[in-house]
PDB file of C-alpha atoms in Angstrom:
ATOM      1  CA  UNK A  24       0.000   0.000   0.000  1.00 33.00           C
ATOM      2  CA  UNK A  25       1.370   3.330  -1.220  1.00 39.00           C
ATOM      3  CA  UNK A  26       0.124   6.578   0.453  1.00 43.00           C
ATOM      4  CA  UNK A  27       1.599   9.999   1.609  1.00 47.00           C
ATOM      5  CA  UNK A  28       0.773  13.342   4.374  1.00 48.00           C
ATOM      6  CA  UNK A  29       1.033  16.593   3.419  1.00 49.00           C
ATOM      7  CA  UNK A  30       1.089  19.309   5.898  1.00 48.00           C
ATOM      8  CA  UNK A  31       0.863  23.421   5.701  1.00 44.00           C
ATOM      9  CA  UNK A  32      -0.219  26.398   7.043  1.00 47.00           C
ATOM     10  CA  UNK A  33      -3.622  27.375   5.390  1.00 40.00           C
ATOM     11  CA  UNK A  34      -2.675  30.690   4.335  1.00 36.00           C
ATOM     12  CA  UNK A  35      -3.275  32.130   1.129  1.00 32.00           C
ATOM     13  CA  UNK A  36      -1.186  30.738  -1.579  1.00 31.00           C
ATOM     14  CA  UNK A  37       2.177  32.664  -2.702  1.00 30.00           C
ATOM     15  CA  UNK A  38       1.874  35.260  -4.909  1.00 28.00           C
ATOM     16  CA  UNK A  39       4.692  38.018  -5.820  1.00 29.00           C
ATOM     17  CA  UNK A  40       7.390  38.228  -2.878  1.00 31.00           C
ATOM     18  CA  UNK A  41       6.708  35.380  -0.533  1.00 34.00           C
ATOM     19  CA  UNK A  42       9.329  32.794   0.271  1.00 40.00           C
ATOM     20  CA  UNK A  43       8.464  29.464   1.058  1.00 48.00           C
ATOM     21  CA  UNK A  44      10.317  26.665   2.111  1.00 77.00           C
ATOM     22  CA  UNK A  45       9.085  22.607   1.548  1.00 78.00           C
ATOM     23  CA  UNK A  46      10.496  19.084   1.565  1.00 79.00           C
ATOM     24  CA  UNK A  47      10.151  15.586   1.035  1.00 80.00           C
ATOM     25  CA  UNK A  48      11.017  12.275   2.136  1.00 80.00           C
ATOM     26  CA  UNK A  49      10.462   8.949   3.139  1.00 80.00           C
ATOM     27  CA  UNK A  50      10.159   5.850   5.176  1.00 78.00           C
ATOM     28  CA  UNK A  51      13.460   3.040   5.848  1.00 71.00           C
ATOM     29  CA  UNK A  52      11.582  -0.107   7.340  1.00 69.00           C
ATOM     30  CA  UNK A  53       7.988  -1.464   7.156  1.00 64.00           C
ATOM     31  CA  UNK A  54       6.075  -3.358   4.000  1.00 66.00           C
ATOM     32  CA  UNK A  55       3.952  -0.010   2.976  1.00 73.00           C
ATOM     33  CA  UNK A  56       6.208   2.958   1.118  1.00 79.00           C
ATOM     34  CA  UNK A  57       5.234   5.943   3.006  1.00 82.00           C
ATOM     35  CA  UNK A  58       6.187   9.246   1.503  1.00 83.00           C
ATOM     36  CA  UNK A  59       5.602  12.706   2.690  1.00 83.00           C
ATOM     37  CA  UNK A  60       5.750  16.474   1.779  1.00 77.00           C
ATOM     38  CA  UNK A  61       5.438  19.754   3.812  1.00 77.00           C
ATOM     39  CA  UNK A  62       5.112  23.478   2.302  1.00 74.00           C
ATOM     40  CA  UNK A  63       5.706  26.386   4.234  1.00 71.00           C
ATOM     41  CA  UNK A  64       5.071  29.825   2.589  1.00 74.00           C
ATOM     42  CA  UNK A  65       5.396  33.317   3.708  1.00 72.00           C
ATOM     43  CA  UNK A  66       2.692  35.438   3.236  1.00 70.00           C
ATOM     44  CA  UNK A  67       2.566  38.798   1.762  1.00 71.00           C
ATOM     45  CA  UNK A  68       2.593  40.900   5.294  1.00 71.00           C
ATOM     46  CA  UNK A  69       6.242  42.389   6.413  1.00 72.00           C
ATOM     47  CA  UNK A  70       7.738  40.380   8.626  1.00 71.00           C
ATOM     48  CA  UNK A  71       9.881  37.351   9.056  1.00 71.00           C
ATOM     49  CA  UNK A  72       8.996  33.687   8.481  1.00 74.00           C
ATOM     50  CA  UNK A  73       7.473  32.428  11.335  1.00 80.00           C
ATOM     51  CA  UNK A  74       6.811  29.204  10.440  1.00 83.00           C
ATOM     52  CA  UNK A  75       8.374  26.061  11.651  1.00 86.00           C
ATOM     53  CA  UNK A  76       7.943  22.095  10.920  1.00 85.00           C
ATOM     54  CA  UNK A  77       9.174  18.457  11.986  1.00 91.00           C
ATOM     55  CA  UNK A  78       8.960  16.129   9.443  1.00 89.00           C
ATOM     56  CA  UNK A  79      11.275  12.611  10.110  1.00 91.00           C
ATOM     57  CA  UNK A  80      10.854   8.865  11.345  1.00 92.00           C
ATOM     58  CA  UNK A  81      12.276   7.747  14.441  1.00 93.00           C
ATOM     59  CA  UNK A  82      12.692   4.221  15.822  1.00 92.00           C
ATOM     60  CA  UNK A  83      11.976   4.037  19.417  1.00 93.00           C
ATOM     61  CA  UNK A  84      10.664   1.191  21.954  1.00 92.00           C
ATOM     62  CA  UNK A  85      11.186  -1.542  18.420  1.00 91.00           C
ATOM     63  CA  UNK A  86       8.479   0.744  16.596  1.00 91.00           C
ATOM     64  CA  UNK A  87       9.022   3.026  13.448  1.00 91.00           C
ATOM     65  CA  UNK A  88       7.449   6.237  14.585  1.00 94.00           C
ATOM     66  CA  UNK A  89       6.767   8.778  11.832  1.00 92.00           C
ATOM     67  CA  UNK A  90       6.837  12.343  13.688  1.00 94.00           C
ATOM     68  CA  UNK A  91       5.153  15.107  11.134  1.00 92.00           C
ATOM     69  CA  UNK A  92       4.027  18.739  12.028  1.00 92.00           C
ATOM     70  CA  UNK A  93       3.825  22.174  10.768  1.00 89.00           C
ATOM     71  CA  UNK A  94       3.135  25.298  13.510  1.00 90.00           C
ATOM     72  CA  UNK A  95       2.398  28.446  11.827  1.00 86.00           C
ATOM     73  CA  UNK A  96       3.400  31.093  13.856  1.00 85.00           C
ATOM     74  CA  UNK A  97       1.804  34.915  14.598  1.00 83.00           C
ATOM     75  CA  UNK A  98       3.700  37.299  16.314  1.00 85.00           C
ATOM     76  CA  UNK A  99       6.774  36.202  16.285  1.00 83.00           C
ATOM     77  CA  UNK A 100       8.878  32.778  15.889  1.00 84.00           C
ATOM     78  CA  UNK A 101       9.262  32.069  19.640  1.00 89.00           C
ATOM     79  CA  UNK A 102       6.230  29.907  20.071  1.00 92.00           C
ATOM     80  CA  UNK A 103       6.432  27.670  16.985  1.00 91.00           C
ATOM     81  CA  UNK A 104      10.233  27.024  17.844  1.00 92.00           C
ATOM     82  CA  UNK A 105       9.362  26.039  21.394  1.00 93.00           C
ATOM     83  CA  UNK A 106       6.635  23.380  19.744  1.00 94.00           C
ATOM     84  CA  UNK A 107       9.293  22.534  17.496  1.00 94.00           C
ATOM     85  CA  UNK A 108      11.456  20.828  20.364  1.00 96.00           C
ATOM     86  CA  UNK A 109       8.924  20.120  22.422  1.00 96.00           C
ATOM     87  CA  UNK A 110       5.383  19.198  21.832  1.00 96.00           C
ATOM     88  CA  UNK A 111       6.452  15.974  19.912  1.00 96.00           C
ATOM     89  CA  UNK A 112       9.026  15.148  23.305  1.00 97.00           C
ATOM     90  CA  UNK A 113       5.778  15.532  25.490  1.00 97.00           C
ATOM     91  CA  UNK A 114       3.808  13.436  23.659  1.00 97.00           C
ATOM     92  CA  UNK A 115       5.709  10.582  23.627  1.00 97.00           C
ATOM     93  CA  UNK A 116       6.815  10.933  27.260  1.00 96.00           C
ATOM     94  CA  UNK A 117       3.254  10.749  27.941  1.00 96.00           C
ATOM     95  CA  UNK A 118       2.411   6.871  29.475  1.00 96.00           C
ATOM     96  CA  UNK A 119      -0.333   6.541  27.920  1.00 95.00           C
ATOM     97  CA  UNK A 120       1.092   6.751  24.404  1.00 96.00           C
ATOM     98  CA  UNK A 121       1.506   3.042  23.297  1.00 95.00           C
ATOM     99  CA  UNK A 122      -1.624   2.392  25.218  1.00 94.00           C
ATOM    100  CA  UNK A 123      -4.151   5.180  24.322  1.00 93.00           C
ATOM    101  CA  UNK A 124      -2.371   7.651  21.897  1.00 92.00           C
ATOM    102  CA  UNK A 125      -5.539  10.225  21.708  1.00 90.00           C
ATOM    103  CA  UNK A 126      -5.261  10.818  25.283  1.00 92.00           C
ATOM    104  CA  UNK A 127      -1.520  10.925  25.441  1.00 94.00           C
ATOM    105  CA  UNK A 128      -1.591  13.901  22.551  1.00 94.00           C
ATOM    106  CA  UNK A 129      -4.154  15.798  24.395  1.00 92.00           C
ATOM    107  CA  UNK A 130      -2.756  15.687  27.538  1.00 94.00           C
ATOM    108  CA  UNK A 131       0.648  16.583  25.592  1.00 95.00           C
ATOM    109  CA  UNK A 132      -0.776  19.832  23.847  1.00 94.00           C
ATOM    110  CA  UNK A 133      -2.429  20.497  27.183  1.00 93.00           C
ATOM    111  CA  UNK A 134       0.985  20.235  28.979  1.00 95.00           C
ATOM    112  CA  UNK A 135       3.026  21.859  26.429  1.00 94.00           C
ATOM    113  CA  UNK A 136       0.162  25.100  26.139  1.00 92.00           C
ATOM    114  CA  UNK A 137       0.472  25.445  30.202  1.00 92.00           C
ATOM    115  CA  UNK A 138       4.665  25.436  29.770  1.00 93.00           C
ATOM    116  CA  UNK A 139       4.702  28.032  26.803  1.00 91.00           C
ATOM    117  CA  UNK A 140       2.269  29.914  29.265  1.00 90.00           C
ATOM    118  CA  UNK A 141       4.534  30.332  32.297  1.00 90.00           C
ATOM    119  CA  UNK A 142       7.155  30.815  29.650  1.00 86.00           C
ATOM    120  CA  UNK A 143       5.371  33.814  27.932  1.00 82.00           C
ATOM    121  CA  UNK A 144       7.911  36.577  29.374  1.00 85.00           C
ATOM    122  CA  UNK A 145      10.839  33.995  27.617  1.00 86.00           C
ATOM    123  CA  UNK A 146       8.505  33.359  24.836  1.00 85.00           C
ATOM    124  CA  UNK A 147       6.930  36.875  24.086  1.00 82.00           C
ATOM    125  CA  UNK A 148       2.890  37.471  23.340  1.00 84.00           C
ATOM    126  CA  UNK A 149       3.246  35.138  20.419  1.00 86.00           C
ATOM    127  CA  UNK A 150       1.223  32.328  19.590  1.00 88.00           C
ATOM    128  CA  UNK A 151       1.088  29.458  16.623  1.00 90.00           C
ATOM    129  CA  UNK A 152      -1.262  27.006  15.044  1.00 87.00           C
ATOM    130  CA  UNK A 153       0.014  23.594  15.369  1.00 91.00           C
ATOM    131  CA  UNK A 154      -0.771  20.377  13.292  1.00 91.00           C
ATOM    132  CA  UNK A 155       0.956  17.352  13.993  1.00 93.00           C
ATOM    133  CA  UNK A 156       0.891  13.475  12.833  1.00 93.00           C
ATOM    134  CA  UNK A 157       2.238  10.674  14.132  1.00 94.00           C
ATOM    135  CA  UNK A 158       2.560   7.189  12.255  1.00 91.00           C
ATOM    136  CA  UNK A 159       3.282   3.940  14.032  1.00 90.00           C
ATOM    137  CA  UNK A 160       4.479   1.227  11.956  1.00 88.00           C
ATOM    138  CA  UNK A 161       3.047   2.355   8.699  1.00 86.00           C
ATOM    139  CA  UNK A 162      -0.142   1.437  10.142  1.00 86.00           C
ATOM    140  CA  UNK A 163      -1.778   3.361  12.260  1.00 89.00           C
ATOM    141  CA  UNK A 164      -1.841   7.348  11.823  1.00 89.00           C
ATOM    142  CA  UNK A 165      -2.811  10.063  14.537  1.00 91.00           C
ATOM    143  CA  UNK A 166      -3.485  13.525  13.565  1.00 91.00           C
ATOM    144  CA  UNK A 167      -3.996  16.217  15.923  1.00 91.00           C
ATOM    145  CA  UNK A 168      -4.757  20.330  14.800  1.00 88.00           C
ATOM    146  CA  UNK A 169      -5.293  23.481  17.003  1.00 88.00           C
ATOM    147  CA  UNK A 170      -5.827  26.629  14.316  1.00 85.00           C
ATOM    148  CA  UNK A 171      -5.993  26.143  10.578  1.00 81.00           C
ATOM    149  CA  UNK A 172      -2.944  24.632   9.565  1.00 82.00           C
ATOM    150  CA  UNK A 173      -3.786  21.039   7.724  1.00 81.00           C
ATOM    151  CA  UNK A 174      -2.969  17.584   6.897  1.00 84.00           C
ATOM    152  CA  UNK A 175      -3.975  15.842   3.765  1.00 84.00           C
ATOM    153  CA  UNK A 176      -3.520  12.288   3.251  1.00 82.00           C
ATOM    154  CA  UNK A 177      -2.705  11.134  -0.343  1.00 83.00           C
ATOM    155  CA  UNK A 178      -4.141   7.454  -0.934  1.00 80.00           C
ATOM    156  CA  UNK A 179      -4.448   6.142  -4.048  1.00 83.00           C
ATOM    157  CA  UNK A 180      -4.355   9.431  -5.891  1.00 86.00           C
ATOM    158  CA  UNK A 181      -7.475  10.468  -3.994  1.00 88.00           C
ATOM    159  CA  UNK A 182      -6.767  13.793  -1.650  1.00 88.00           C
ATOM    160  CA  UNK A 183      -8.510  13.639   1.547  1.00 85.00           C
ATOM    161  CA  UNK A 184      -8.341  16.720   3.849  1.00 86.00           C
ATOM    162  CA  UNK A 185      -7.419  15.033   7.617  1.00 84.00           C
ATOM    163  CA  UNK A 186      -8.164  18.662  10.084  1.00 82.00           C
ATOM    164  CA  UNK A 187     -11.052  20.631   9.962  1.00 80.00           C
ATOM    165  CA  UNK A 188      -9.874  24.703  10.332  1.00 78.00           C
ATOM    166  CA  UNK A 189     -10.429  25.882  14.157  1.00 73.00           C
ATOM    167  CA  UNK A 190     -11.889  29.094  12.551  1.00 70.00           C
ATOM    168  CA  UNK A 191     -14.377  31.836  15.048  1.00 63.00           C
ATOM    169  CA  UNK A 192     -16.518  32.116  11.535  1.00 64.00           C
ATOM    170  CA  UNK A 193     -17.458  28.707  10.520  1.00 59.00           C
ATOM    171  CA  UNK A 194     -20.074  27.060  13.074  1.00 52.00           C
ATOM    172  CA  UNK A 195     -17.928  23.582  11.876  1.00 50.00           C
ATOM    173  CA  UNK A 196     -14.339  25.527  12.980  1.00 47.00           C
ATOM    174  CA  UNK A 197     -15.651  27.052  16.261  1.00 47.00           C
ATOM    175  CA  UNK A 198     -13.714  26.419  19.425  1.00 48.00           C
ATOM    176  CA  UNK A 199     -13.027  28.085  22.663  1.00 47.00           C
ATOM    177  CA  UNK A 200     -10.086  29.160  23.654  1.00 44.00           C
ATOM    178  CA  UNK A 201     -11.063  26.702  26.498  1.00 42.00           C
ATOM    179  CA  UNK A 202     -11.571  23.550  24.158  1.00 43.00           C
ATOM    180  CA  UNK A 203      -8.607  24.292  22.162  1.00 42.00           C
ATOM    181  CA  UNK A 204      -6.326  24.481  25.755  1.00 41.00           C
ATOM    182  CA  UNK A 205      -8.181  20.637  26.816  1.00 39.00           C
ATOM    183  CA  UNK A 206      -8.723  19.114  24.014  1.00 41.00           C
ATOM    184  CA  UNK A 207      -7.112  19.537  20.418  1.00 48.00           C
ATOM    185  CA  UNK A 208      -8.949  17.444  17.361  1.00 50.00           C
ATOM    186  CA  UNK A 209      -7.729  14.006  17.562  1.00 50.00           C
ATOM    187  CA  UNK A 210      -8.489  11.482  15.076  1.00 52.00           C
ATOM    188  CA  UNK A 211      -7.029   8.067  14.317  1.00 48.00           C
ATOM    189  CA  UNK A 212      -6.997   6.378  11.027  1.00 50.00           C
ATOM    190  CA  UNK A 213      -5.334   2.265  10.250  1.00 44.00           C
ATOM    191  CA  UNK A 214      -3.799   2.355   6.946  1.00 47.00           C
ATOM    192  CA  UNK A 215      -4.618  -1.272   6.907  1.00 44.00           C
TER     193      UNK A 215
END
């Protein structure tokens, strides 16, 4: 079974001066070829890219973890390089990972929002988006969103859109800022 992940920030598309940055790769061990892609562009406004990803396969505990994300950051870079080295860390330091993933992320995003908190003089009045992934053996896939950055999955040609947008104008999209903080979207999908 062939399939890839694409990640990025949904932002509007580049158009005149906007940089972007994107890669590709894929997976060593397993029977299904898993490829993936991210895209990261810079919008039109003034200011640096804020914009930051994780995109690589790890083998930890005799599993093949594939460890995907994209946080899109606003005000600043601070945030979205603190998710960058962390969130993923927290997650799989959570115990419940191997047993209940969906709770393990949650409580991970949960953990990792209350640290950039206290952090905020360190960190600035920045925030980010985050979408992250996490594939266990070319099996089984978790994706997790807070904002409106996405994941698509690529299967068999056919594009399917894995987030929903967190967005205060779409009924669909609408989360408090209390939901967000417990509970990001969590879905799970077997690739089997």
């Amino acid at each position: 079974m062939d399939w890839g992940c694409c990640f990025r920030p949904s932002c509007s598309q580049s158009a005149g001066n906007s940089s972007s940055s994107a890669g590709k790769g894929r997976n060593s061990q397993g029977q299904a070829k898993v490829t993936y892609g991210f895209s990261l562009v810079k919008g039109k406004a003034n200011h640096p890219m804020e914009d930051y990803h994780v995109a690589k396969f790890i083998h930890t505990k005799g599993q093949e973890l594939g460890l995907f994300a994209v946080f899109d950051g606003h005000l600043g870079d601070s945030v979205p390089a603190y998710l960058q080295k962390h969130l993923f860390a927290n997650i799989l330091k959570e115990e419940e990972f191997w047993t209940h993933p969906d709770r393990a992320i949650s409580k991970a995003y949960d953990k990792t929002d209350n640290a950039i908190l206290s952090h905020s003089p360190d960190l600035g009045r920045g925030g980010s988006t985050a979408v992250t992934a996490i594939l266990i053996n070319a099996t089984k896939l978790w994706i997790a969103n807070v904002g409106d950055s996405r994941a698509v999955l690529v299967k068999g040609g056919e594009v399917i859109q894995m987030t929903i947008d967190h967005e205060p104008n779409t009924e669909r999209g609408r989360v408090s800022r209390q939901e967000v903080a417990l509970c990001p979207t969590c879905q799970e999908m077997c690739l089997e």
